[in-house]
Short mmCIF file of C-alpha atoms (C1' of nucleotides) in Angstrom, two decimals:
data_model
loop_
_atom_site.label_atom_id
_atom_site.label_comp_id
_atom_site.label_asym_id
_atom_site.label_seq_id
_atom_site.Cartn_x
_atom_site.Cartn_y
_atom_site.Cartn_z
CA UNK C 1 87.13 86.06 103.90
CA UNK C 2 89.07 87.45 100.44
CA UNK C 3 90.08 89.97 103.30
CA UNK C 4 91.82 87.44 105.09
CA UNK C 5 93.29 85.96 101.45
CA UNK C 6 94.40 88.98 100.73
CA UNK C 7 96.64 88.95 103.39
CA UNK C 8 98.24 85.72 102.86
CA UNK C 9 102.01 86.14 101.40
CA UNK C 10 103.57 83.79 99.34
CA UNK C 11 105.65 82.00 102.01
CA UNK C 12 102.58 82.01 104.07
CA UNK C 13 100.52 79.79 101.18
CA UNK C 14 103.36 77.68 101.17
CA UNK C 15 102.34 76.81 104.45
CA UNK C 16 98.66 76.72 103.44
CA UNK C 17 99.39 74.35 100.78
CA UNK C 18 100.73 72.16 103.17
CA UNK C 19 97.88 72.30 105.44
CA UNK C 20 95.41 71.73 102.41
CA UNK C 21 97.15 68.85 101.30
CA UNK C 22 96.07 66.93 104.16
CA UNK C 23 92.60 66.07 105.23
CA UNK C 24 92.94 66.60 109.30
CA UNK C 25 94.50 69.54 111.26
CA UNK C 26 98.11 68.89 111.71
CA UNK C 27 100.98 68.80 114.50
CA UNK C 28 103.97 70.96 113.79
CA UNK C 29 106.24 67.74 113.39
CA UNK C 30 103.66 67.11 109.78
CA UNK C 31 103.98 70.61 108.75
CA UNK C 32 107.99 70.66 109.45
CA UNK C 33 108.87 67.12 107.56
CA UNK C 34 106.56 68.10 104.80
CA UNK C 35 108.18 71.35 104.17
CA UNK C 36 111.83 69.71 104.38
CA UNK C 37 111.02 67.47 101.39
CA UNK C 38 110.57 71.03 99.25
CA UNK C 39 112.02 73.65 101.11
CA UNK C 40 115.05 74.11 103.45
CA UNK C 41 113.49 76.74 106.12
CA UNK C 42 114.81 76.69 109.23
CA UNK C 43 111.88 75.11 111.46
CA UNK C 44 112.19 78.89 113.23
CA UNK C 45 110.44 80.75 110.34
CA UNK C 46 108.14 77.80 109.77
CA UNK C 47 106.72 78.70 113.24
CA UNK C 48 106.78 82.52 112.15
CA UNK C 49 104.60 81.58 109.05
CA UNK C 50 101.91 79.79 111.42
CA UNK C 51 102.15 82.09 113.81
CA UNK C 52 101.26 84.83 111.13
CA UNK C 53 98.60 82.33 109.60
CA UNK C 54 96.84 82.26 113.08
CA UNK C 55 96.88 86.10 113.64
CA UNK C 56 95.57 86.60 110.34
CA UNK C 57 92.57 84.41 111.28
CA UNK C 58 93.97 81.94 108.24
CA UNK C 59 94.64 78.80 110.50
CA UNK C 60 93.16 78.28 113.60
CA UNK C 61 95.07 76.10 116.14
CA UNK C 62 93.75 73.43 118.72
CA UNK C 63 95.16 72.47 121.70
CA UNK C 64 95.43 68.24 122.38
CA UNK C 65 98.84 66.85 123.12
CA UNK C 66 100.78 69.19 120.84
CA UNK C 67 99.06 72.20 118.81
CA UNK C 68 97.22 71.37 115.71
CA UNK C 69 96.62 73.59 113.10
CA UNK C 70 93.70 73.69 110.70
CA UNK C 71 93.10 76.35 107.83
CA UNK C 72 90.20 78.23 107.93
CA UNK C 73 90.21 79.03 104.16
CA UNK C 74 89.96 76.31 101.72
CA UNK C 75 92.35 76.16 98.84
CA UNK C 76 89.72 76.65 96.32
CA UNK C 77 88.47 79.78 98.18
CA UNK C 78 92.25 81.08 97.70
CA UNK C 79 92.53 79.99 94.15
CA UNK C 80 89.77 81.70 92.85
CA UNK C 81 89.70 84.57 94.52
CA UNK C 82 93.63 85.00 94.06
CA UNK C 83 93.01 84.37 90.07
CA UNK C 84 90.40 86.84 90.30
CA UNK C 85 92.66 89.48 91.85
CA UNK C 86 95.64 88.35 89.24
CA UNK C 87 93.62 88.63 86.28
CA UNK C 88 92.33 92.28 87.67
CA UNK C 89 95.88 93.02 87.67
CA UNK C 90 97.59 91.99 84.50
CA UNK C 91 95.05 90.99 81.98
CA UNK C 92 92.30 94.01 83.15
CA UNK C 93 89.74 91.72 84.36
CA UNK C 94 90.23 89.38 81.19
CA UNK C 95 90.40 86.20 81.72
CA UNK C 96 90.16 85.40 78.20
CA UNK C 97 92.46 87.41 77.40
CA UNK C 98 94.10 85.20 79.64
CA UNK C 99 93.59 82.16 78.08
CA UNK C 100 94.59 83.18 74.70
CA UNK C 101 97.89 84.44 75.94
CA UNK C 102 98.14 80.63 77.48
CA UNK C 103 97.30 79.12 74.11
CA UNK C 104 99.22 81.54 71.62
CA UNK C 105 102.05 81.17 74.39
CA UNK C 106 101.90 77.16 74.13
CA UNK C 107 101.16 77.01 77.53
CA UNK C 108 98.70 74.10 76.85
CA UNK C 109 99.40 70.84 75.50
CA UNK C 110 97.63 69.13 72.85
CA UNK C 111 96.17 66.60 75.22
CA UNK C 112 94.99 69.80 77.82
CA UNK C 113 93.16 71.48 74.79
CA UNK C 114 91.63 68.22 73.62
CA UNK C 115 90.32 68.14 77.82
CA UNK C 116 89.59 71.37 77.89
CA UNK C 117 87.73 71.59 73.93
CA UNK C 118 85.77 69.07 75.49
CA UNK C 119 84.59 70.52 78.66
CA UNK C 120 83.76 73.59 76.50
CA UNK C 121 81.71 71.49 74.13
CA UNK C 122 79.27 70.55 76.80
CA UNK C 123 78.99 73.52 78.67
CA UNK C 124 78.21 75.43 75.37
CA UNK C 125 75.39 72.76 74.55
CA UNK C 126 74.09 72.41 77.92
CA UNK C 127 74.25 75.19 79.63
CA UNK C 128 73.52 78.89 79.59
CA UNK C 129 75.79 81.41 81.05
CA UNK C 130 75.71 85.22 81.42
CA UNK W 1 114.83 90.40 82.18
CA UNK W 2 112.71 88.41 84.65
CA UNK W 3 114.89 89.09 87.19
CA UNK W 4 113.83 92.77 86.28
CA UNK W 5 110.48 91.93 85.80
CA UNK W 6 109.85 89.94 89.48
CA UNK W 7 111.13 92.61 90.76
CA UNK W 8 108.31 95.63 89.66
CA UNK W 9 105.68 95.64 92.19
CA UNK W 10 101.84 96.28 92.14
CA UNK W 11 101.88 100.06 92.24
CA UNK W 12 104.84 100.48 90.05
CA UNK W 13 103.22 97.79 87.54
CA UNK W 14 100.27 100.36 87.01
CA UNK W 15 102.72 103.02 86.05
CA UNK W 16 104.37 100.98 83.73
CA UNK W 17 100.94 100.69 81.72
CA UNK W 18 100.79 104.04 81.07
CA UNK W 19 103.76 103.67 79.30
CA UNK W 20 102.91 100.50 77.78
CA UNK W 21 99.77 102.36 76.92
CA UNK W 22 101.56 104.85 74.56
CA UNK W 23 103.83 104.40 71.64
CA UNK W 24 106.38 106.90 72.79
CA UNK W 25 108.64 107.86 75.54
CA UNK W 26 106.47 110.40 77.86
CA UNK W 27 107.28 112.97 79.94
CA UNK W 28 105.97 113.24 83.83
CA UNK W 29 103.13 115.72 82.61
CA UNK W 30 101.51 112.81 80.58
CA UNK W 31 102.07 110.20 83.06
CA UNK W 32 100.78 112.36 85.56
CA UNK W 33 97.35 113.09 83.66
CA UNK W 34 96.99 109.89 83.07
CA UNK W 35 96.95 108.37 86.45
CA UNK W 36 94.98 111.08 87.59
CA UNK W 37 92.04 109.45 85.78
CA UNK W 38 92.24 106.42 87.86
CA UNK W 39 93.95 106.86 91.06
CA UNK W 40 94.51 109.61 93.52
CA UNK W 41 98.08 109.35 94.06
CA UNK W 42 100.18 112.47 95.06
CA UNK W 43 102.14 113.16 92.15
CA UNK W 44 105.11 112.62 94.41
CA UNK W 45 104.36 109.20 94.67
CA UNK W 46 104.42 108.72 91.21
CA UNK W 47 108.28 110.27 90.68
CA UNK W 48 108.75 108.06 93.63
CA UNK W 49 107.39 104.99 91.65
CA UNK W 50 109.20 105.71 88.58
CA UNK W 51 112.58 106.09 90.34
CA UNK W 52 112.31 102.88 91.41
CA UNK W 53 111.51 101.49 88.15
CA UNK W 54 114.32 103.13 86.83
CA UNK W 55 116.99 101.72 89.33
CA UNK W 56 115.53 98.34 88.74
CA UNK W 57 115.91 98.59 85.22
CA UNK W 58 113.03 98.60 84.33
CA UNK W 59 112.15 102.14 82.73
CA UNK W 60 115.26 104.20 81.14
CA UNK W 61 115.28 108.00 81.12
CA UNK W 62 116.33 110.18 78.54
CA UNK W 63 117.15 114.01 78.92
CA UNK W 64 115.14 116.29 76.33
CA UNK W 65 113.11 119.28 77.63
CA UNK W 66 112.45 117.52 80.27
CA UNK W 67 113.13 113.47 81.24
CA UNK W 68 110.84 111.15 79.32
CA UNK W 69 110.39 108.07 80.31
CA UNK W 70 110.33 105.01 78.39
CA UNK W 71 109.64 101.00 79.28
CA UNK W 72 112.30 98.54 78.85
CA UNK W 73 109.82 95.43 79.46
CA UNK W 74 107.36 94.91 77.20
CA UNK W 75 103.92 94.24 78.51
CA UNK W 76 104.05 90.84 77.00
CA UNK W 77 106.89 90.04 78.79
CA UNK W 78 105.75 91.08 81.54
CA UNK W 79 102.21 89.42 81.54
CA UNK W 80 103.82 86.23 80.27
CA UNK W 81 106.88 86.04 82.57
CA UNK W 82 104.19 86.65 85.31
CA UNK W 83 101.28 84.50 84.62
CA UNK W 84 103.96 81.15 84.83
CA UNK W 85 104.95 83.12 88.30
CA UNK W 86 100.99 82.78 89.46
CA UNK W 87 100.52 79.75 87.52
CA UNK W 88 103.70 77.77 89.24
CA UNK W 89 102.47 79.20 92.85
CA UNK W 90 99.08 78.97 92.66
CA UNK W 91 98.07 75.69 90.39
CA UNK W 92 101.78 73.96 90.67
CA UNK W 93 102.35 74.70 86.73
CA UNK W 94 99.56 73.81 85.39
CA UNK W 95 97.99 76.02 82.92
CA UNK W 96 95.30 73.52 82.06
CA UNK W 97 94.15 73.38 85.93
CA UNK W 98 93.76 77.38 85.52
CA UNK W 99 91.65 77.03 82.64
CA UNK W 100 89.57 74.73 83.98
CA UNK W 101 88.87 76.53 87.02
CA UNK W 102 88.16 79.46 85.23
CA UNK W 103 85.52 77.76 83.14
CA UNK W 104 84.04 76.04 85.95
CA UNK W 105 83.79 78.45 87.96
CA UNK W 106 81.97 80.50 84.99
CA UNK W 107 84.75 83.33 84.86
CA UNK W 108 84.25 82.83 80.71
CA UNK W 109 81.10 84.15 79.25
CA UNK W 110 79.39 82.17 76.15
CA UNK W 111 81.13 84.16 73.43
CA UNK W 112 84.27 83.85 75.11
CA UNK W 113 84.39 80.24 75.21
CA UNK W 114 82.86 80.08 71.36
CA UNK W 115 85.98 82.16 70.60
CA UNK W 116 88.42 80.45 72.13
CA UNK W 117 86.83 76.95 70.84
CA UNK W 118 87.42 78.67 67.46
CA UNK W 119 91.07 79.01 68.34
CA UNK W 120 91.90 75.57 69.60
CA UNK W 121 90.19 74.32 66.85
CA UNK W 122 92.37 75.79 64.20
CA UNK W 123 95.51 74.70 66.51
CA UNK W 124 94.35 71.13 67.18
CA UNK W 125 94.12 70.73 63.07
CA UNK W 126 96.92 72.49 62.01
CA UNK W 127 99.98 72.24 64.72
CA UNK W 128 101.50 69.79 66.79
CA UNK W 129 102.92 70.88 69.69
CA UNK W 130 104.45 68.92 73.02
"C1'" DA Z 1 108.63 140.94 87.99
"C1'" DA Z 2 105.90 138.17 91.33
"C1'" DT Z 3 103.48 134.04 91.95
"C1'" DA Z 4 101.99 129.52 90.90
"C1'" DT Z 5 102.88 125.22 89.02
"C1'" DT Z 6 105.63 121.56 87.93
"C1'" DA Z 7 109.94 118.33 87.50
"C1'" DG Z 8 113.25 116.37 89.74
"C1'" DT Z 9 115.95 114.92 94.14
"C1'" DT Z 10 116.27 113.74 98.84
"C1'" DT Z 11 114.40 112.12 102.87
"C1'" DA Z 12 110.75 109.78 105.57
"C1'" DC Z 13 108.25 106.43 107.70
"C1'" DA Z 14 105.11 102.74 109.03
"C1'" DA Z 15 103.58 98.17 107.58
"C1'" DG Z 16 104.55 93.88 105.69
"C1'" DT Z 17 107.82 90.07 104.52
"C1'" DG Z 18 111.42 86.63 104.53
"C1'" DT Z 19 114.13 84.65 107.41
"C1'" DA Z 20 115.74 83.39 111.57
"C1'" DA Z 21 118.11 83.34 116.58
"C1'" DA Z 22 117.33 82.87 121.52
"C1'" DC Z 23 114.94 81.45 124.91
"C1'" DT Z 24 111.68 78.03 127.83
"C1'" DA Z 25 109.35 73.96 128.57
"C1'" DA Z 26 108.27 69.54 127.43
"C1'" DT Z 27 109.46 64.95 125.53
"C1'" DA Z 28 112.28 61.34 123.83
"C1'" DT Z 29 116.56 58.73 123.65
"C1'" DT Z 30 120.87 56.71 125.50
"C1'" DA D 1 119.13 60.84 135.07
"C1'" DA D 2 121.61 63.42 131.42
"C1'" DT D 3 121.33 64.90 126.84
"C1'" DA D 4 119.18 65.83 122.54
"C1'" DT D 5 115.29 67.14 120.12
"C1'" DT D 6 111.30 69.55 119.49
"C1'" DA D 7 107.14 72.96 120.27
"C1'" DG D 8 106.01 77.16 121.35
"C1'" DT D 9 107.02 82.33 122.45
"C1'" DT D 10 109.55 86.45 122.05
"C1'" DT D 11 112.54 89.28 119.73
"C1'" DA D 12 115.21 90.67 115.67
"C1'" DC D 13 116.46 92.71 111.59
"C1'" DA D 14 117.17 94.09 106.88
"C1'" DC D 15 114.50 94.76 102.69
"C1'" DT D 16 110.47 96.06 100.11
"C1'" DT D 17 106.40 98.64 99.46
"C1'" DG D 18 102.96 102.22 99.54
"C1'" DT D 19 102.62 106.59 100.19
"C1'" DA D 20 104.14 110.95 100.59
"C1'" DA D 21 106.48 115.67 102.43
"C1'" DA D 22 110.17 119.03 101.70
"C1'" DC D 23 113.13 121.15 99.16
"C1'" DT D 24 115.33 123.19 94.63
"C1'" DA D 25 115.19 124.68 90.11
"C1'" DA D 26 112.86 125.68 86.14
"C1'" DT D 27 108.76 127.35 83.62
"C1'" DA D 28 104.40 129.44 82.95
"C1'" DT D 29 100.85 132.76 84.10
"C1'" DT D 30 98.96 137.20 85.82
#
DNA sequence: AATATTAGTTTACAAGTGTAAACTAATATT
DNA sequence: AATATTAGTTTACACTTGTAAACTAATATT
């Protein structure tokens, strides 16, 4: 599975992001208009990216009318494993490390640390990790 | 600078923390020796790799002895210039979303979140920000 | 001095990526 | 029915990347 993430380029999870936005397996004629909205591709390299996605076992695709085209990773799995692999990277397995560079960098708002002050609060009373 | 910086890939990022690792230019010899502690590369691929940085800008050279090499990115620059890159791909911008994936998904041990608590704390009292 | 090691330069080369054109076949629109 | 649009397949092509070999010149070691 993080084998097959691994593999996914960045104008490849554009395409992912469009397929995770919606809850069903789409038609090419979905995937194309939602892309226009963002992106001026040429509908040509949109059927590149999915063909890629397929061979890289990322999307699988199901014949009806048309083709539809379902991913086979979930965003989440991509998320954290390709946080995982970022923090690895740049903040040597860190990630808070990471989060301090977001705070001293102002990279939260007052309202996110209030949110996220919170969440900490109960996890640290109710919960036990490591 | 971040068009330098988007530029330096994976392989050439871990040679430009050996140099962020030092205070001083360094010559190949020191570069070398230190890579060898982690990785296996040829040394070949390491001149290689810090040719490249240099045409991109990103590492200058300077004629002594022998060439020593010497960043021209900071690592903060770097490691902020390319956390917004992941963060803008990966959670559309927002640094909060990060955060709170991290911490659900338990990537911040106990002391961790006590310290960084600690630091929102002070920042919630004393600053306004956004 | 002969040999081994190293720095630096040039060349290599396959895989992956971004981006698409060129076709074919089906479908929709006038 | 003729034409325009679209889906799907095949081919393309330059650029980047990881990884190094080959060569030259200098330096160090025996």
């Amino acid at each position: 599975m993080n084998n097959i993430i691994s593999k996914i380029s960045d104008s490849e999870l554009s395409v992912m992001q469009v397929l995770w936005a919606y809850e069903e397996a789409l038609p090419m004629t979905i995937i194309r208009k939602s892309i226009e909205e963002t992106s001026q591709w040429d509908s040509s390299t949109i059927k590149t990216l999915l063909r890629r996605l397929c061979e890289k076992g990322a999307v699988s695709v199901e014949k009806r009318d048309v083709f539809y085209y379902r991913p086979l990773v979930t965003e989440k799995q991509y998320n954290d494993y390709s946080t995982q692999v970022f923090i690895d990277k740049v903040y040597r397995g860190s990630a808070k490390t990471l989060v301090a560079a977001l705070f001293s960098g102002n990279k939260l708002k007052k309202d996110d640390i209030e949110e996220l002050r919170a969440m900490f609060h109960i996890e640290s009373e109710g919960v036990e990790n490591d």
